[in-house]
Amino acid sequence: MQVDSPSTERDLPRDSRWRLPYNILQTNLQDIDASMDAEAAADAVREYGADTWLLNAGGISSFYPTDLPFQTRNPLLGSRPSGDLFGDAVAAAKRRGIKVIARFDMSKVSARIAAAHPEWLYRSPAGRPQVYNTLSSACPSGEYYQERSLDVVDEVLDRYDVDGVFFNWFNFNERDYDEVMHGPCHCGACQEGFARFSGGRPLPADMKAPEFGLWRRYVSATLARLTAKIVDHVGSRGRDVGVILRRGAPIEYVEGNNAYRAMPGKEFWPHATAEAVSAQTSSRPGASVMVNCVAFIDPVYRMGSEQPEHFAQYLVQAVARGGNPSAYYFGAPGRLPMEWAVSAGREVMRFRSAHGELYRDLRPAATVGLVRPDHGSAAPGAYWDVLEEFRGLYLALLEAHIPFDVLPVDRLARLGADGALRRYGLVVLPDVGTLRDGAAAVDEYVHGGGTLLLTGSSGVGRDGALELASSPALQALVPVLSGEELRSTYVTDRPQPRAGEFHYSGPLIPVFGRYQRFAWKPGAEKTGAVLPRAPFGPPELSYGHIVGGDPGHVRSRFGSGRVVHVPWTVGRTYREFGKTDVRDHIVSVARSVLRVPVTADLPDSVEVIVGSSGRSTVVHLINHSGAGRRSYGPHLPVPGGRLRLVGEGARSRTATALVSGTPLRAEADDGDLVFELPALDLFEVVAIAPE
């Protein structure tokens, strides 16, 4: 079953207003906000630079007087003169020309509803429901999500002039608010559905089970079908009502939050927002992306405001990658002390609002595509390892000022069919594992003249067979070298004529993670060599490395294109050691097969993101110098720098730094066109146009 097949994916209508830029303020209300001043809240939306208001309608608590027996009215609505907070808010918004998005959360039901309909509930592998703070989790495979959610939406759309609908926590509840893993759902609907999907295989009990990757594909397929069902149901009304859901929706939902606490090793990934938005905008040009930017620390500390610079990063990364930002905080405006957190983000919102024409047509325009793995591509239990490889290469390209887009591995077939892969001069597959139906698209891309960079075991199927005809390899060899087998192992691209004397030329690059050995095709060009493991202790006996027979990387041709295979996890090595010689090693390999049209002379901590808008090239520069161990803090201003258009020295271009409002001076430098940049604070946006 294809998760993102044409039968489940929905684009926005060509004339939809949701194709235009929009800025959202989301007020996530609690029952105690039933008496909120709707007029003052609508003013706060406008003051923040937003033109759209997202607020609670139904689901766990209904903020309007619902008549549905499987909904629970907010018990405090009776204290409001109208008895209808949502209705009052819609009226206040419409008087100000503000669009309204109705928020629903169908993930949990009250004890009353759970007792009446136990078949709607999530069940653990042991058969137990998941109960948290008296609420029971519902399963998306069951009737509550599949049928009754449509009744709830209908009731709201029948009563109110709503512009959009949004479903929060639209997922299978494998983890609860305490970050306790309950495992894949084993309710009756999931047992039947997974059996049909998998051909009768048993449901996995946890993420280490062999069927877990298949379970994740079932989850994605189930949610994709449900998304399409909701979108079609809303669309049948003939109104331009935006539907915000997960992948496959006409408006795809992404969240920017500091969720490191839920990650293995509690590893903070500062680029999570830009990565997620890029994966959507690069693969779904017919959809819009809404980015929920969280102004509190995490679900456990919702009254603890986020660091202002961190919150602003969510918004900057979102808009730079073509997303529509949503500033999200708890409660009615002013009830909780969130002003400090959202203060810096306000300027980002207002900047985007002031440059609506530029952002209306903003599209990704990088010439490098970095493929992101998923649970389906990784071998069972190996997802976090392949994710580290991806992140290591992500950082290497970012720090080298090589602009790139993120491409989801499970959309490669669609990108190939749409011709979208052809716009990339280089596609990077960072140890993603199996490509499934994406392999043919990659081969076609290379055969037509593209360049492919592989690392690790990319393109090797679960059975060990090669999936890529374009690969320089004949076959993958066993065993794969990993873990302790790679201790004291190095790669070198330098000749080592004195290795027999234990005298070496540097750099010697440590190898960490995995080295996939291959038999290589005749004519493949091998570069460098592995220095296999030798004693590393005690110090007196730490010598003996010889030049082995395995290469550092291999090059070959396929059709009109080129392939470079680095058969080890250089990205994981960079993530593990953080050494610039590791980064520079893979960057030099990439640059040897790549012409980068736009780059910069700036510190490593400044990210360069390239897009296009009309006839203009749009370059976002993001200052990441404030990134710390667990969050962003105050950043260090960058006193100028240079933006470089490679090979464009003879052309005439005008450029303006829009944040500072500064026209940029241009000069030719060694065949390039170079623009002198003003001092960089949090971010800058440079618009470059032909004269």
XYZ file of C-alpha atoms in Angstrom:
691
model
C 0.000 0.000 0.000
C 1.353 3.417 -0.928
C 1.050 5.925 1.901
C 1.162 9.054 -0.263
C -0.606 7.684 -3.326
C -2.747 9.963 -5.502
C -5.821 8.399 -3.880
C -4.956 9.821 -0.444
C -2.976 13.017 -1.070
C -4.953 16.238 -1.449
C -3.695 19.552 -2.850
C -5.257 22.952 -2.345
C -7.584 24.153 -5.114
C -5.687 26.478 -7.448
C -7.860 29.443 -6.484
C -7.802 28.783 -2.723
C -6.968 31.737 -0.481
C -4.861 29.301 1.566
C -2.246 29.335 -1.194
C -1.498 32.934 -0.139
C 0.745 33.643 2.895
C -0.972 33.732 6.269
C 0.209 34.340 9.846
C -1.597 32.626 12.714
C -1.942 33.269 16.417
C -3.148 30.164 18.253
C -4.682 30.560 21.686
C -4.904 27.043 23.119
C -7.630 27.479 25.705
C -8.387 25.647 28.922
C -11.836 25.149 30.405
C -11.172 28.061 32.797
C -10.940 30.418 29.784
C -14.696 30.163 29.208
C -15.043 33.799 30.319
C -12.291 35.111 27.988
C -12.755 38.621 26.569
C -13.184 37.712 22.882
C -12.810 41.316 21.696
C -9.493 41.836 23.513
C -8.231 38.477 22.257
C -9.057 39.389 18.646
C -7.152 42.665 19.116
C -4.148 40.661 20.350
C -4.204 38.615 17.143
C -3.957 41.765 15.019
C -1.346 43.386 17.252
C 0.936 40.388 16.854
C 1.017 40.697 13.086
C -1.332 37.762 12.486
C -4.301 37.676 10.132
C -5.682 34.310 11.309
C -6.854 33.080 14.713
C -6.757 29.404 15.678
C -8.753 28.544 18.807
C -10.600 25.676 20.462
C -13.925 24.492 19.098
C -14.563 20.830 19.931
C -13.160 17.452 20.866
C -11.971 16.918 24.437
C -13.953 19.981 25.517
C -16.469 21.830 23.341
C -16.193 25.606 23.638
C -19.605 26.010 22.050
C -22.969 24.506 23.174
C -22.695 21.172 21.376
C -25.745 18.938 21.080
C -23.832 15.773 20.195
C -23.995 12.995 22.823
C -20.372 11.943 22.198
C -18.991 15.432 22.919
C -18.396 17.068 26.298
C -19.377 20.696 26.787
C -16.944 22.877 28.676
C -18.652 22.874 32.087
C -17.856 26.583 32.617
C -19.643 27.854 29.495
C -22.706 28.471 31.631
C -20.918 31.386 33.310
C -20.689 33.217 29.959
C -23.674 35.435 29.041
C -23.930 33.934 25.553
C -22.995 30.435 26.649
C -20.813 30.247 23.516
C -17.170 31.302 23.660
C -16.341 30.013 20.182
C -19.285 31.876 18.626
C -18.296 35.120 20.351
C -14.717 34.746 19.149
C -15.795 34.128 15.540
C -17.948 37.266 15.602
C -15.110 39.388 17.060
C -12.649 38.072 14.475
C -14.953 38.704 11.515
C -15.451 42.323 12.584
C -11.670 42.748 12.225
C -11.233 40.827 8.972
C -9.472 37.945 10.742
C -9.816 34.371 9.468
C -10.793 31.735 12.044
C -9.524 28.162 12.263
C -11.533 25.814 14.499
C -9.344 23.561 16.643
C -10.441 19.968 17.351
C -8.749 17.310 19.469
C -10.331 13.887 19.035
C -7.445 12.020 20.683
C -9.192 11.515 24.012
C -12.711 11.099 25.393
C -14.272 11.500 28.809
C -14.888 8.593 31.160
C -18.605 8.775 30.304
C -17.982 8.357 26.571
C -15.299 5.693 27.129
C -17.675 3.596 29.213
C -20.341 3.836 26.518
C -17.986 3.027 23.640
C -14.973 0.936 24.742
C -14.487 -0.127 21.106
C -13.341 3.426 20.276
C -10.350 3.257 22.617
C -6.629 2.617 22.215
C -5.555 -0.742 23.651
C -2.005 -1.602 24.715
C -0.380 -4.898 23.646
C -1.705 -6.220 26.998
C -5.232 -5.082 26.078
C -5.423 -2.169 28.515
C -6.859 1.272 27.676
C -4.636 4.323 28.062
C -6.126 6.620 30.715
C -4.550 9.954 31.613
C -6.127 12.559 33.913
C -9.501 10.720 33.650
C -9.429 10.836 29.804
C -9.132 7.719 27.637
C -7.134 7.785 24.390
C -9.081 7.057 21.221
C -7.668 5.098 18.287
C -7.664 6.559 14.755
C -8.595 3.116 13.390
C -11.856 3.164 15.332
C -15.299 4.635 14.745
C -14.818 7.764 16.864
C -12.110 9.115 14.567
C -13.387 7.479 11.381
C -17.053 8.582 11.606
C -17.979 10.675 14.632
C -15.233 13.267 13.988
C -17.091 14.184 10.785
C -20.259 14.798 12.806
C -18.373 17.171 15.105
C -16.931 19.117 12.158
C -20.380 19.298 10.546
C -21.931 20.762 13.685
C -19.325 23.541 13.818
C -19.432 24.322 10.089
C -23.229 24.388 10.147
C -23.284 26.948 12.942
C -20.280 29.223 12.325
C -18.506 31.103 9.533
C -15.281 29.154 9.935
C -12.374 29.520 7.475
C -10.408 26.406 8.437
C -10.346 23.326 10.658
C -7.377 21.852 12.497
C -7.046 18.503 14.275
C -4.575 18.442 17.159
C -2.722 15.252 18.217
C -3.871 13.457 15.066
C -1.939 10.280 15.686
C -1.792 6.889 17.341
C -1.182 7.271 21.074
C 1.891 5.106 21.541
C 3.331 7.596 24.066
C 1.435 9.469 26.793
C 2.031 12.878 28.408
C 4.473 11.326 30.888
C 6.513 10.039 27.900
C 5.651 6.465 28.844
C 5.757 4.208 25.787
C 2.617 2.049 25.627
C 3.422 0.407 22.296
C 1.425 -0.062 19.105
C -2.347 -0.127 19.484
C -3.954 -3.591 19.746
C -7.625 -2.576 19.617
C -9.989 -4.673 17.517
C -9.918 -2.220 14.605
C -6.094 -2.193 14.542
C -5.899 -5.979 14.712
C -8.194 -6.298 11.707
C -6.630 -3.413 9.797
C -3.021 -4.475 10.338
C -3.804 -8.069 9.370
C -5.214 -6.862 6.043
C -2.332 -4.452 5.514
C 0.451 -6.921 6.360
C -0.965 -10.102 4.931
C -1.722 -11.622 8.319
C 1.432 -10.765 10.266
C 1.096 -10.162 14.030
C 1.005 -6.704 15.523
C 4.383 -5.733 17.031
C 4.625 -5.347 20.779
C 7.318 -2.628 20.639
C 9.625 -0.732 18.265
C 12.264 -3.496 18.336
C 9.935 -6.112 16.854
C 10.562 -7.120 13.205
C 7.085 -5.873 12.237
C 7.567 -2.393 13.720
C 8.605 -0.789 10.416
C 5.519 -2.313 8.810
C 3.429 -0.989 11.702
C 4.719 2.532 11.076
C 3.709 2.177 7.435
C 0.258 0.993 8.541
C -0.026 4.009 10.854
C 0.919 6.363 8.010
C -1.479 4.668 5.583
C -4.361 4.749 8.072
C -3.845 8.418 8.876
C -3.424 9.249 5.178
C -6.764 7.647 4.340
C -8.475 9.343 7.279
C -6.949 12.689 6.285
C -8.290 12.307 2.745
C -11.695 11.342 4.130
C -11.914 14.466 6.297
C -10.654 16.743 3.516
C -13.172 15.352 1.031
C -15.977 15.627 3.574
C -15.227 19.288 4.280
C -14.673 19.991 0.575
C -18.103 18.599 -0.319
C -19.614 21.784 1.137
C -18.189 23.844 -1.713
C -16.582 26.393 0.627
C -12.908 27.347 0.685
C -12.365 25.850 4.148
C -8.731 25.010 4.802
C -8.079 21.620 6.397
C -4.914 21.451 8.495
C -3.734 17.948 9.178
C -0.650 15.825 8.848
C 1.014 14.608 5.644
C -1.199 14.422 2.591
C -3.513 17.249 3.673
C -3.916 20.408 1.584
C -2.432 22.291 4.564
C 0.231 20.161 6.211
C 0.908 20.589 9.905
C 4.439 20.901 11.306
C 5.320 21.763 14.898
C 8.323 23.690 16.126
C 9.021 22.704 19.717
C 11.933 21.845 21.965
C 11.079 18.137 22.128
C 14.561 16.843 22.947
C 13.251 15.322 26.199
C 11.514 12.588 24.192
C 14.570 11.794 22.056
C 17.124 9.053 22.797
C 19.887 10.577 24.859
C 17.828 13.776 25.109
C 19.639 15.185 22.102
C 18.675 18.736 21.184
C 18.374 19.221 17.413
C 18.225 22.993 16.765
C 17.312 22.594 13.084
C 14.191 20.475 13.595
C 11.771 23.157 12.382
C 13.605 24.034 9.169
C 14.163 20.342 8.433
C 10.488 19.462 8.823
C 9.237 22.426 6.785
C 11.735 21.825 3.988
C 10.652 18.178 3.728
C 7.112 19.384 3.030
C 7.709 22.388 0.775
C 10.222 20.529 -1.404
C 7.896 17.570 -1.983
C 4.369 19.095 -1.945
C 4.262 22.247 -4.121
C 0.475 22.004 -4.353
C -0.005 22.182 -0.583
C 0.544 24.790 2.097
C 2.442 24.286 5.365
C 1.351 25.599 8.762
C 4.100 25.633 11.405
C 2.906 25.546 15.002
C 5.593 27.484 16.930
C 5.381 26.664 20.641
C 5.959 29.491 23.114
C 6.324 27.288 26.205
C 9.085 24.866 27.167
C 7.238 21.569 26.649
C 3.945 19.873 27.628
C 5.151 19.349 31.195
C 5.930 23.053 31.730
C 3.256 24.868 29.757
C 3.398 27.929 32.001
C 7.174 28.106 31.553
C 7.803 30.460 28.672
C 10.339 29.526 25.997
C 13.544 31.503 25.596
C 12.639 34.405 23.229
C 15.499 33.682 20.838
C 14.470 30.042 20.644
C 10.842 30.883 19.915
C 11.942 33.360 17.250
C 14.045 30.616 15.638
C 10.919 28.540 15.112
C 9.314 31.375 13.182
C 12.442 32.347 11.223
C 13.164 28.766 10.198
C 9.529 28.306 9.201
C 9.259 31.360 6.957
C 12.722 30.834 5.414
C 11.672 27.386 4.215
C 8.318 28.560 2.879
C 6.069 27.698 5.833
C 3.295 29.786 7.379
C 4.019 30.495 11.068
C 1.576 30.011 13.907
C 2.554 31.566 17.246
C 1.117 29.214 19.850
C 0.698 29.801 23.560
C -1.525 28.618 26.357
C -4.626 30.333 27.599
C -6.404 33.578 26.860
C -4.032 36.405 25.854
C -2.528 37.990 28.957
C -3.613 35.324 31.453
C -0.198 33.643 31.522
C 3.155 35.484 31.365
C 4.067 34.703 27.736
C 4.960 38.171 26.471
C 8.696 37.677 27.084
C 8.715 34.450 25.070
C 6.840 35.788 22.044
C 8.437 39.254 21.952
C 11.182 38.491 19.406
C 8.827 36.411 17.285
C 6.483 39.379 16.872
C 9.065 41.124 14.708
C 9.381 38.053 12.478
C 5.600 37.931 12.036
C 5.395 41.617 11.217
C 8.307 41.392 8.760
C 6.621 38.577 6.872
C 3.317 40.440 6.843
C 5.035 43.523 5.413
C 6.615 41.461 2.582
C 3.571 39.448 1.598
C 4.266 39.669 -2.127
C 7.715 38.118 -1.744
C 6.443 35.289 0.433
C 3.393 34.682 -1.765
C 5.617 33.274 -4.521
C 8.492 31.916 -2.410
C 9.624 28.469 -3.573
C 12.609 26.239 -2.652
C 15.495 26.766 -5.087
C 18.488 24.862 -3.703
C 20.436 22.653 -6.116
C 21.178 19.975 -3.506
C 18.586 17.537 -2.188
C 19.347 15.775 1.115
C 17.167 12.680 1.561
C 15.707 12.127 5.031
C 15.237 8.523 6.249
C 12.221 7.188 8.086
C 11.216 4.123 10.094
C 10.276 2.318 6.888
C 13.651 2.780 5.211
C 15.764 1.890 8.251
C 16.363 -1.687 9.339
C 14.403 -2.725 12.460
C 15.843 -0.967 15.502
C 18.262 1.136 13.402
C 16.192 4.292 12.836
C 18.006 6.507 15.345
C 21.368 5.517 13.889
C 20.399 6.401 10.319
C 18.827 9.623 11.582
C 22.190 10.569 13.099
C 23.846 10.008 9.712
C 21.306 12.348 8.123
C 21.824 14.970 10.791
C 25.592 14.805 10.480
C 25.420 15.508 6.756
C 22.779 18.170 7.380
C 25.207 19.991 9.673
C 28.154 19.526 7.321
C 26.310 21.097 4.383
C 24.856 23.890 6.536
C 28.222 24.844 8.018
C 29.858 24.769 4.578
C 27.153 27.167 3.284
C 25.937 24.679 0.695
C 22.177 25.352 0.437
C 19.993 22.239 0.301
C 16.402 21.050 0.468
C 15.228 18.091 2.556
C 13.567 15.279 0.565
C 11.531 12.581 2.392
C 12.716 9.113 1.392
C 9.177 7.794 0.952
C 8.362 10.539 -1.556
C 11.270 9.879 -3.912
C 9.046 7.940 -6.322
C 6.564 10.817 -6.482
C 9.343 13.389 -6.901
C 10.758 11.335 -9.739
C 7.382 10.949 -11.430
C 6.732 14.693 -11.143
C 10.164 15.547 -12.560
C 11.037 17.417 -9.357
C 14.302 15.512 -8.821
C 15.694 16.881 -12.082
C 16.163 20.372 -10.673
C 18.834 19.121 -8.261
C 22.462 19.010 -9.328
C 23.209 16.648 -6.440
C 21.039 14.248 -4.443
C 22.507 12.887 -1.200
C 21.363 9.557 0.277
C 22.811 9.426 3.818
C 22.726 5.725 4.821
C 18.930 5.754 4.463
C 18.683 1.991 4.013
C 16.092 0.560 1.653
C 14.580 2.847 -1.007
C 11.719 0.526 -2.022
C 9.806 2.116 -4.919
C 12.054 5.182 -4.835
C 15.039 3.292 -6.286
C 13.803 3.478 -9.881
C 13.291 7.246 -9.564
C 16.848 7.685 -8.293
C 18.251 5.580 -11.141
C 16.298 7.607 -13.693
C 17.556 10.838 -12.127
C 21.197 9.743 -12.403
C 20.802 8.286 -15.887
C 19.409 11.615 -17.063
C 22.469 13.531 -15.880
C 22.085 13.924 -12.124
C 24.790 13.338 -9.543
C 24.230 11.000 -6.595
C 26.186 10.850 -3.328
C 25.632 7.708 -1.241
C 26.896 6.968 2.248
C 26.872 3.755 4.239
C 24.332 1.141 3.126
C 22.044 3.404 1.106
C 20.279 1.451 -1.608
C 20.835 -1.938 0.031
C 17.545 -3.773 0.587
C 16.514 -5.731 3.649
C 17.630 -8.934 1.913
C 21.097 -7.502 1.249
C 20.492 -7.087 -2.485
C 21.347 -3.834 -4.256
C 18.334 -1.748 -5.252
C 20.163 0.814 -7.409
C 21.316 -0.047 -10.912
C 23.301 3.193 -10.741
C 25.364 1.970 -7.769
C 29.122 1.539 -8.327
C 28.817 -1.745 -6.422
C 28.202 -5.245 -7.751
C 27.027 -6.629 -4.420
C 27.059 -5.901 -0.720
C 29.408 -8.092 1.283
C 28.940 -9.505 4.750
C 29.621 -8.979 7.498
C 29.055 -5.240 7.813
C 31.690 -3.706 10.064
C 30.071 -1.905 12.986
C 30.392 -0.993 16.615
C 33.476 -2.393 18.315
C 34.757 -3.822 15.023
C 35.421 -0.241 13.874
C 37.329 0.879 16.939
C 40.695 2.338 15.959
C 39.698 2.293 12.260
C 40.497 5.207 9.961
C 39.962 6.395 6.403
C 42.588 8.300 4.474
C 42.516 9.861 1.018
C 46.276 10.479 1.095
C 48.886 8.018 -0.258
C 50.582 6.263 2.634
C 53.940 5.073 1.212
C 55.499 4.780 4.682
C 52.657 2.901 6.357
C 54.945 -0.115 6.659
C 57.109 2.047 8.916
C 54.012 3.130 10.878
C 54.502 6.668 9.590
C 51.377 8.303 8.135
C 50.265 11.429 6.291
C 47.193 13.189 7.604
C 44.412 13.705 7.966
C 43.384 10.304 9.277
C 39.585 10.343 9.567
C 38.100 8.124 12.302
C 35.340 5.749 11.204
C 32.362 5.456 13.545
C 29.086 3.608 13.162
C 29.149 1.320 10.112
C 31.340 0.440 7.159
C 29.450 -1.429 4.441
C 31.865 -3.555 2.405
C 31.102 -4.071 -1.292
C 32.414 -5.848 -4.341
C 32.810 -3.011 -6.846
C 32.014 -2.932 -10.551
C 34.918 -3.100 -13.001
C 35.991 0.409 -13.934
C 34.757 1.997 -10.712
C 37.302 4.554 -9.517
C 38.442 3.875 -5.949
C 39.876 6.693 -3.861
C 41.661 6.423 -0.539
C 41.757 3.443 1.745
C 40.697 2.109 5.104
C 43.305 1.579 7.801
C 41.674 -1.374 9.578
C 41.621 -1.850 13.303
C 44.918 -2.226 15.119
C 45.689 -2.391 18.850
C 44.701 0.790 20.691
C 45.861 -0.152 24.149
C 47.903 -0.113 26.206
C 49.692 2.916 24.758
C 52.977 1.048 24.372
C 51.344 -1.391 21.915
C 49.050 1.053 20.094
C 50.375 0.699 16.570
C 50.186 -1.618 13.603
C 47.751 0.020 11.154
C 48.282 -1.097 7.563
C 46.575 0.064 4.381
C 43.621 -2.239 3.768
C 41.861 -3.146 0.541
C 38.604 -1.253 1.152
C 38.325 2.261 -0.321
C 37.450 5.573 1.302
C 34.990 6.327 -1.506
C 34.220 5.121 -5.022
C 33.124 6.967 -8.186
C 31.406 5.715 -11.334
C 29.249 6.829 -14.254
C 25.708 5.772 -15.010
C 24.127 7.004 -18.217
C 24.785 10.744 -18.334
C 25.190 11.030 -14.570
C 27.710 10.365 -11.833
C 27.658 8.453 -8.575
C 29.954 8.764 -5.561
C 29.657 6.174 -2.793
C 31.195 6.775 0.632
C 30.577 3.290 2.095
C 30.801 4.360 5.728
C 28.765 6.555 8.043
C 30.710 9.800 7.794
C 27.699 11.781 9.082
C 27.479 9.715 12.273
C 31.214 10.150 12.677
C 30.844 13.928 12.497
C 27.949 13.848 14.960
C 29.962 11.663 17.349
C 33.241 13.584 17.347
C 32.333 17.049 16.008
C 35.716 17.287 14.266
C 35.993 19.735 11.400
C 38.344 17.455 9.470
C 35.521 14.876 9.288
C 33.115 17.562 8.081
C 35.612 18.942 5.603
C 36.269 15.450 4.270
C 32.668 14.865 3.153
C 32.242 18.476 2.025
C 35.303 18.164 -0.213
C 33.846 15.017 -1.762
C 30.553 16.843 -2.401
C 32.231 19.922 -3.832
C 34.284 17.772 -6.209
C 31.072 16.841 -8.057
C 28.977 19.936 -7.377
C 28.864 23.542 -8.497
C 27.159 25.589 -5.778
C 25.434 28.621 -7.384
C 24.963 30.563 -4.121
C 27.256 30.431 -1.121
C 28.633 32.832 1.472
C 31.745 34.015 3.255
C 30.307 33.862 6.764
C 30.911 31.995 10.039
C 29.873 28.337 10.247
C 26.969 29.273 12.515
C 25.145 31.183 9.753
C 22.776 29.121 7.617
C 22.143 29.993 3.964
C 18.708 29.049 2.569
C 18.001 29.744 -1.101
C 14.570 30.242 -2.612
C 12.993 32.020 -5.539
C 10.107 34.469 -5.788
C 9.098 35.604 -9.253
C 12.304 36.615 -11.040
C 14.176 37.165 -7.773
C 16.512 34.890 -5.871
C 15.688 35.088 -2.166
C 18.381 34.203 0.354
C 17.560 33.813 4.031
C 20.523 34.047 6.402
C 19.874 32.614 9.882
C 22.228 33.225 12.802
C 22.519 30.014 14.848
C 25.281 31.270 17.149
C 22.869 31.223 20.096
C 22.349 27.450 19.907
C 23.280 25.827 23.207
C 23.055 22.489 24.950
C 19.292 22.482 25.368
C 17.966 25.665 23.776
C 18.789 28.849 21.927
C 20.044 31.796 23.923
C 21.092 35.277 22.827
C 23.000 35.147 19.561
C 26.231 36.912 18.685
C 25.864 39.589 16.002
C 27.887 38.855 12.878
C 29.679 42.016 11.713
C 29.073 41.705 7.994
C 30.135 39.062 5.526
C 29.752 38.372 1.832
C 27.155 36.609 -0.273
C 28.638 34.972 -3.351
C 26.949 34.130 -6.674
C 29.358 31.634 -8.204
C 30.334 32.291 -11.823
C 28.089 35.350 -12.077
C 30.819 38.020 -12.038
C 29.963 39.310 -15.516
C 26.231 39.695 -14.824
C 24.384 42.689 -13.430
C 22.269 42.101 -10.340
C 20.699 44.321 -7.712
C 20.315 43.142 -4.146
C 18.623 44.493 -1.035
C 18.893 43.319 2.560
C 15.214 43.586 3.509
C 15.472 43.308 7.310
C 17.944 46.158 7.590
C 16.534 47.943 4.536
C 20.001 48.229 2.977
C 20.869 48.184 -0.770
C 23.922 45.959 -1.188
C 27.100 46.887 -3.005
C 28.258 44.336 -5.596
C 31.671 43.618 -7.065
C 33.289 40.916 -9.214
C 35.690 38.573 -7.416
C 37.516 35.782 -9.253
C 34.598 35.292 -11.645
C 31.943 35.473 -8.911
C 29.500 38.261 -8.112
C 29.900 39.193 -4.456
C 27.581 41.309 -2.290
C 28.823 42.948 0.898
C 26.380 42.171 3.720
C 25.355 44.398 6.613
C 25.788 43.234 10.193
C 23.626 40.186 10.835
C 21.458 39.982 13.930
C 18.966 37.077 14.226
C 18.260 36.880 10.497
C 18.473 38.702 7.217
C 16.629 38.286 3.916
C 18.419 39.253 0.696
C 16.368 39.711 -2.479
C 18.497 39.533 -5.644
C 16.990 40.574 -8.967
C 18.314 41.005 -12.511
C 18.804 44.620 -13.550
